[in-house]
């Protein structure tokens, strides 16, 4: 009996070690494959018709403003005003009646002077994979500038390229390490899941009618 228990413990220990190795490899691989295509500098970003702004809530669970949200809005506005992009797809979560990331981002972008007709809403961007694939399948875009923080852009650009999209990432300003500790920790797991989603052929949760961007 002791021998059986010992073997079971060894098996689970091997699984844990394998999981840690896989997560570390996935993070290294995604960062390496995307590093040449993400930048904090507008001059590095090629002129592209459409940008994809990835969603997040405008407030934190404690009611305080979410720095990730506002930094992404400022980055998107700066990119638009530089003339590098003409349209912005704002893609985020709208799974609850009183929670609407795309509309919150649209309002914030308009406050920066971006015309409403230049902003397209994707209410089914529940995950990064959904947002990226829907930009191609629903909005017909095969070349994108993706706007988010660097850690997020690395994964988004990787997923976009794996789905046949010519993608670049414009990095919004990050938040301080203490405030973003949980987010950065989750990202390690998210990068590993990105590889699993590709291996398993995971698709967006929702489809929909095609939306034409002029």
Short mmCIF file of C-alpha atoms in Angstrom, two decimals:
data_model
loop_
_atom_site.label_atom_id
_atom_site.label_comp_id
_atom_site.label_asym_id
_atom_site.label_seq_id
_atom_site.Cartn_x
_atom_site.Cartn_y
_atom_site.Cartn_z
CA UNK A 1 0.00 0.00 0.00
CA UNK A 2 2.82 2.41 0.86
CA UNK A 3 4.43 1.69 -2.49
CA UNK A 4 1.18 2.52 -4.35
CA UNK A 5 0.83 5.81 -2.46
CA UNK A 6 4.47 6.62 -3.18
CA UNK A 7 4.01 5.99 -6.90
CA UNK A 8 0.87 8.13 -6.98
CA UNK A 9 2.72 10.98 -5.28
CA UNK A 10 5.58 10.63 -7.77
CA UNK A 11 3.09 10.78 -10.65
CA UNK A 12 1.44 13.94 -9.35
CA UNK A 13 4.85 15.51 -8.67
CA UNK A 14 5.86 14.81 -12.27
CA UNK A 15 2.62 16.38 -13.49
CA UNK A 16 3.30 19.52 -11.44
CA UNK A 17 6.88 19.77 -12.73
CA UNK A 18 5.70 19.22 -16.32
CA UNK A 19 3.07 21.93 -15.86
CA UNK A 20 5.61 24.42 -14.55
CA UNK A 21 7.99 23.65 -17.42
CA UNK A 22 5.17 24.07 -19.96
CA UNK A 23 4.08 27.42 -18.50
CA UNK A 24 7.68 28.70 -18.49
CA UNK A 25 8.22 27.51 -22.08
CA UNK A 26 4.95 29.02 -23.33
CA UNK A 27 5.78 32.41 -21.80
CA UNK A 28 9.31 32.41 -23.23
CA UNK A 29 8.12 31.28 -26.66
CA UNK A 30 5.32 33.84 -26.98
CA UNK A 31 7.53 36.71 -25.82
CA UNK A 32 10.30 35.72 -28.24
CA UNK A 33 7.96 35.32 -31.22
CA UNK A 34 6.21 38.65 -30.65
CA UNK A 35 9.03 40.90 -29.39
CA UNK A 36 9.87 42.31 -32.84
CA UNK A 37 6.26 43.34 -33.41
CA UNK A 38 5.38 45.24 -30.21
CA UNK A 39 6.55 48.73 -29.30
CA UNK A 40 5.94 51.71 -27.02
CA UNK A 41 6.95 54.09 -29.84
CA UNK A 42 4.40 55.35 -32.37
CA UNK A 43 7.13 55.78 -35.01
CA UNK A 44 7.70 52.00 -34.94
CA UNK A 45 4.07 51.25 -35.76
CA UNK A 46 3.24 50.86 -39.48
CA UNK A 47 0.39 52.85 -40.97
CA UNK A 48 -2.64 50.57 -40.75
CA UNK A 49 -6.31 51.11 -41.50
CA UNK A 50 -7.65 49.56 -38.30
CA UNK A 51 -6.59 49.16 -34.69
CA UNK A 52 -7.99 46.66 -32.21
CA UNK A 53 -8.36 48.09 -28.71
CA UNK A 54 -8.62 45.27 -26.18
CA UNK A 55 -11.12 45.79 -23.41
CA UNK A 56 -10.95 45.97 -19.66
CA UNK A 57 -13.23 47.46 -17.01
CA UNK A 58 -13.00 51.19 -16.36
CA UNK A 59 -13.17 50.67 -12.60
CA UNK A 60 -11.64 48.15 -10.21
CA UNK A 61 -13.63 45.95 -7.81
CA UNK A 62 -13.09 48.57 -5.08
CA UNK A 63 -14.61 51.29 -7.26
CA UNK A 64 -11.31 53.03 -8.02
CA UNK A 65 -10.45 53.98 -11.64
CA UNK A 66 -8.65 51.23 -13.55
CA UNK A 67 -5.28 52.53 -14.79
CA UNK A 68 -5.12 49.78 -17.42
CA UNK A 69 -8.32 51.12 -18.99
CA UNK A 70 -7.33 54.78 -19.09
CA UNK A 71 -3.79 54.08 -20.28
CA UNK A 72 -5.18 52.06 -23.20
CA UNK A 73 -7.60 54.86 -24.09
CA UNK A 74 -4.77 57.41 -24.12
CA UNK A 75 -2.64 55.10 -26.27
CA UNK A 76 -5.46 54.57 -28.78
CA UNK A 77 -6.21 58.29 -28.97
CA UNK A 78 -2.55 59.12 -29.49
CA UNK A 79 -2.21 56.54 -32.25
CA UNK A 80 -5.33 57.81 -34.01
CA UNK A 81 -4.29 61.47 -33.81
CA UNK A 82 -0.85 60.57 -35.18
CA UNK A 83 -2.54 59.48 -38.40
CA UNK A 84 -1.29 55.91 -38.14
CA UNK A 85 -4.81 54.43 -37.98
CA UNK A 86 -8.22 55.40 -39.37
CA UNK A 87 -10.61 53.17 -37.42
CA UNK A 88 -10.70 51.49 -34.02
CA UNK A 89 -12.48 48.26 -33.10
CA UNK A 90 -13.18 48.31 -29.38
CA UNK A 91 -13.59 44.73 -28.25
CA UNK A 92 -14.60 43.67 -24.79
CA UNK A 93 -17.01 41.98 -22.42
CA UNK A 94 -20.72 42.82 -22.44
CA UNK A 95 -22.00 39.62 -20.80
CA UNK A 96 -23.93 41.51 -18.10
CA UNK A 97 -26.56 44.19 -18.52
CA UNK A 98 -24.75 46.73 -16.34
CA UNK A 99 -21.23 45.94 -17.58
CA UNK A 100 -20.27 47.09 -21.07
CA UNK A 101 -16.56 47.44 -21.82
CA UNK A 102 -16.96 48.39 -25.53
CA UNK A 103 -19.40 51.22 -24.85
CA UNK A 104 -17.32 52.51 -21.94
CA UNK A 105 -14.28 52.60 -24.23
CA UNK A 106 -16.26 54.27 -27.01
CA UNK A 107 -17.39 57.06 -24.67
CA UNK A 108 -13.84 57.55 -23.37
CA UNK A 109 -12.40 57.69 -26.90
CA UNK A 110 -15.00 60.24 -27.97
CA UNK A 111 -14.00 62.39 -25.00
CA UNK A 112 -10.55 62.48 -26.59
CA UNK A 113 -12.08 63.80 -29.81
CA UNK A 114 -12.30 60.61 -31.86
CA UNK A 115 -15.47 60.66 -34.04
CA UNK A 116 -18.08 58.03 -33.21
CA UNK A 117 -18.23 56.87 -36.83
CA UNK A 118 -14.55 55.88 -36.59
CA UNK A 119 -15.24 53.50 -33.68
CA UNK A 120 -16.68 50.01 -34.15
CA UNK A 121 -18.01 48.01 -31.21
CA UNK A 122 -17.44 44.31 -30.66
CA UNK A 123 -19.56 43.27 -27.68
CA UNK A 124 -18.41 39.62 -27.81
CA UNK A 125 -14.72 40.08 -27.04
CA UNK A 126 -14.89 37.93 -23.93
CA UNK A 127 -11.30 36.72 -24.31
CA UNK A 128 -8.26 37.88 -26.24
CA UNK A 129 -8.67 34.98 -28.66
CA UNK A 130 -12.28 36.00 -29.34
CA UNK A 131 -11.33 39.64 -29.94
CA UNK A 132 -8.51 38.79 -32.33
CA UNK A 133 -10.32 36.15 -34.38
CA UNK A 134 -13.52 38.20 -34.58
CA UNK A 135 -11.54 41.18 -35.90
CA UNK A 136 -10.76 39.00 -38.90
CA UNK A 137 -13.91 36.88 -39.24
CA UNK A 138 -16.54 39.51 -38.37
CA UNK A 139 -14.84 42.80 -39.24
CA UNK A 140 -12.80 41.50 -42.19
CA UNK A 141 -9.41 42.80 -41.03
CA UNK A 142 -6.25 40.89 -41.97
CA UNK A 143 -3.86 43.60 -40.76
CA UNK A 144 -4.17 45.15 -37.31
CA UNK A 145 -2.46 47.28 -34.72
CA UNK A 146 -3.43 45.85 -31.34
CA UNK A 147 -3.55 48.24 -28.39
CA UNK A 148 -3.04 47.07 -24.82
CA UNK A 149 -0.26 46.78 -22.25
CA UNK A 150 2.93 45.03 -23.38
CA UNK A 151 2.33 41.77 -21.51
CA UNK A 152 -1.11 41.52 -23.14
CA UNK A 153 0.03 42.62 -26.59
CA UNK A 154 2.62 39.85 -26.68
CA UNK A 155 -0.09 37.23 -26.39
CA UNK A 156 -2.56 39.05 -28.65
CA UNK A 157 -0.03 39.52 -31.46
CA UNK A 158 1.01 35.88 -31.17
CA UNK A 159 -2.61 34.71 -31.41
CA UNK A 160 -3.30 37.06 -34.32
CA UNK A 161 -0.35 35.78 -36.33
CA UNK A 162 -1.34 32.20 -35.62
CA UNK A 163 -4.74 33.05 -37.11
CA UNK A 164 -3.38 34.56 -40.31
CA UNK A 165 -3.42 38.23 -39.31
CA UNK A 166 -0.53 40.62 -39.93
CA UNK A 167 -0.38 42.11 -36.45
CA UNK A 168 1.60 44.72 -34.54
CA UNK A 169 1.21 45.79 -30.94
CA UNK A 170 1.26 49.36 -29.67
CA UNK A 171 1.96 49.23 -25.95
CA UNK A 172 -0.03 51.40 -23.60
CA UNK A 173 1.71 52.55 -20.44
CA UNK A 174 1.80 49.86 -17.78
CA UNK A 175 0.78 50.32 -14.14
CA UNK A 176 3.15 50.05 -11.21
CA UNK A 177 4.28 46.53 -10.33
CA UNK A 178 2.44 46.43 -7.02
CA UNK A 179 -0.91 47.46 -8.50
CA UNK A 180 -0.52 45.09 -11.44
CA UNK A 181 0.91 42.10 -9.55
CA UNK A 182 -2.21 39.91 -9.83
CA UNK A 183 -2.70 40.79 -13.49
CA UNK A 184 0.89 39.93 -14.37
CA UNK A 185 0.65 36.68 -12.42
CA UNK A 186 -2.51 35.68 -14.32
CA UNK A 187 -0.74 36.46 -17.57
CA UNK A 188 1.74 33.62 -17.02
CA UNK A 189 -1.17 31.19 -17.03
CA UNK A 190 -2.92 33.00 -19.88
CA UNK A 191 0.08 32.58 -22.19
CA UNK A 192 0.14 28.85 -21.46
CA UNK A 193 -3.59 28.66 -22.16
CA UNK A 194 -3.07 30.45 -25.47
CA UNK A 195 -0.98 27.49 -26.65
CA UNK A 196 -3.53 25.00 -25.35
CA UNK A 197 -6.33 26.83 -27.19
CA UNK A 198 -4.37 26.58 -30.44
CA UNK A 199 -3.66 22.88 -29.92
CA UNK A 200 -7.33 22.18 -29.14
CA UNK A 201 -8.68 24.38 -31.93
CA UNK A 202 -10.72 26.59 -29.60
CA UNK A 203 -12.88 29.14 -31.44
CA UNK A 204 -14.66 32.34 -30.37
CA UNK A 205 -17.76 31.85 -28.24
CA UNK A 206 -19.98 33.78 -30.67
CA UNK A 207 -20.05 34.42 -34.41
CA UNK A 208 -22.38 36.94 -36.00
CA UNK A 209 -23.10 38.96 -39.11
CA UNK A 210 -20.24 40.57 -40.99
CA UNK A 211 -19.59 44.22 -40.18
CA UNK A 212 -18.07 46.36 -42.94
CA UNK A 213 -15.32 48.81 -42.07
CA UNK A 214 -15.06 51.32 -44.97
#
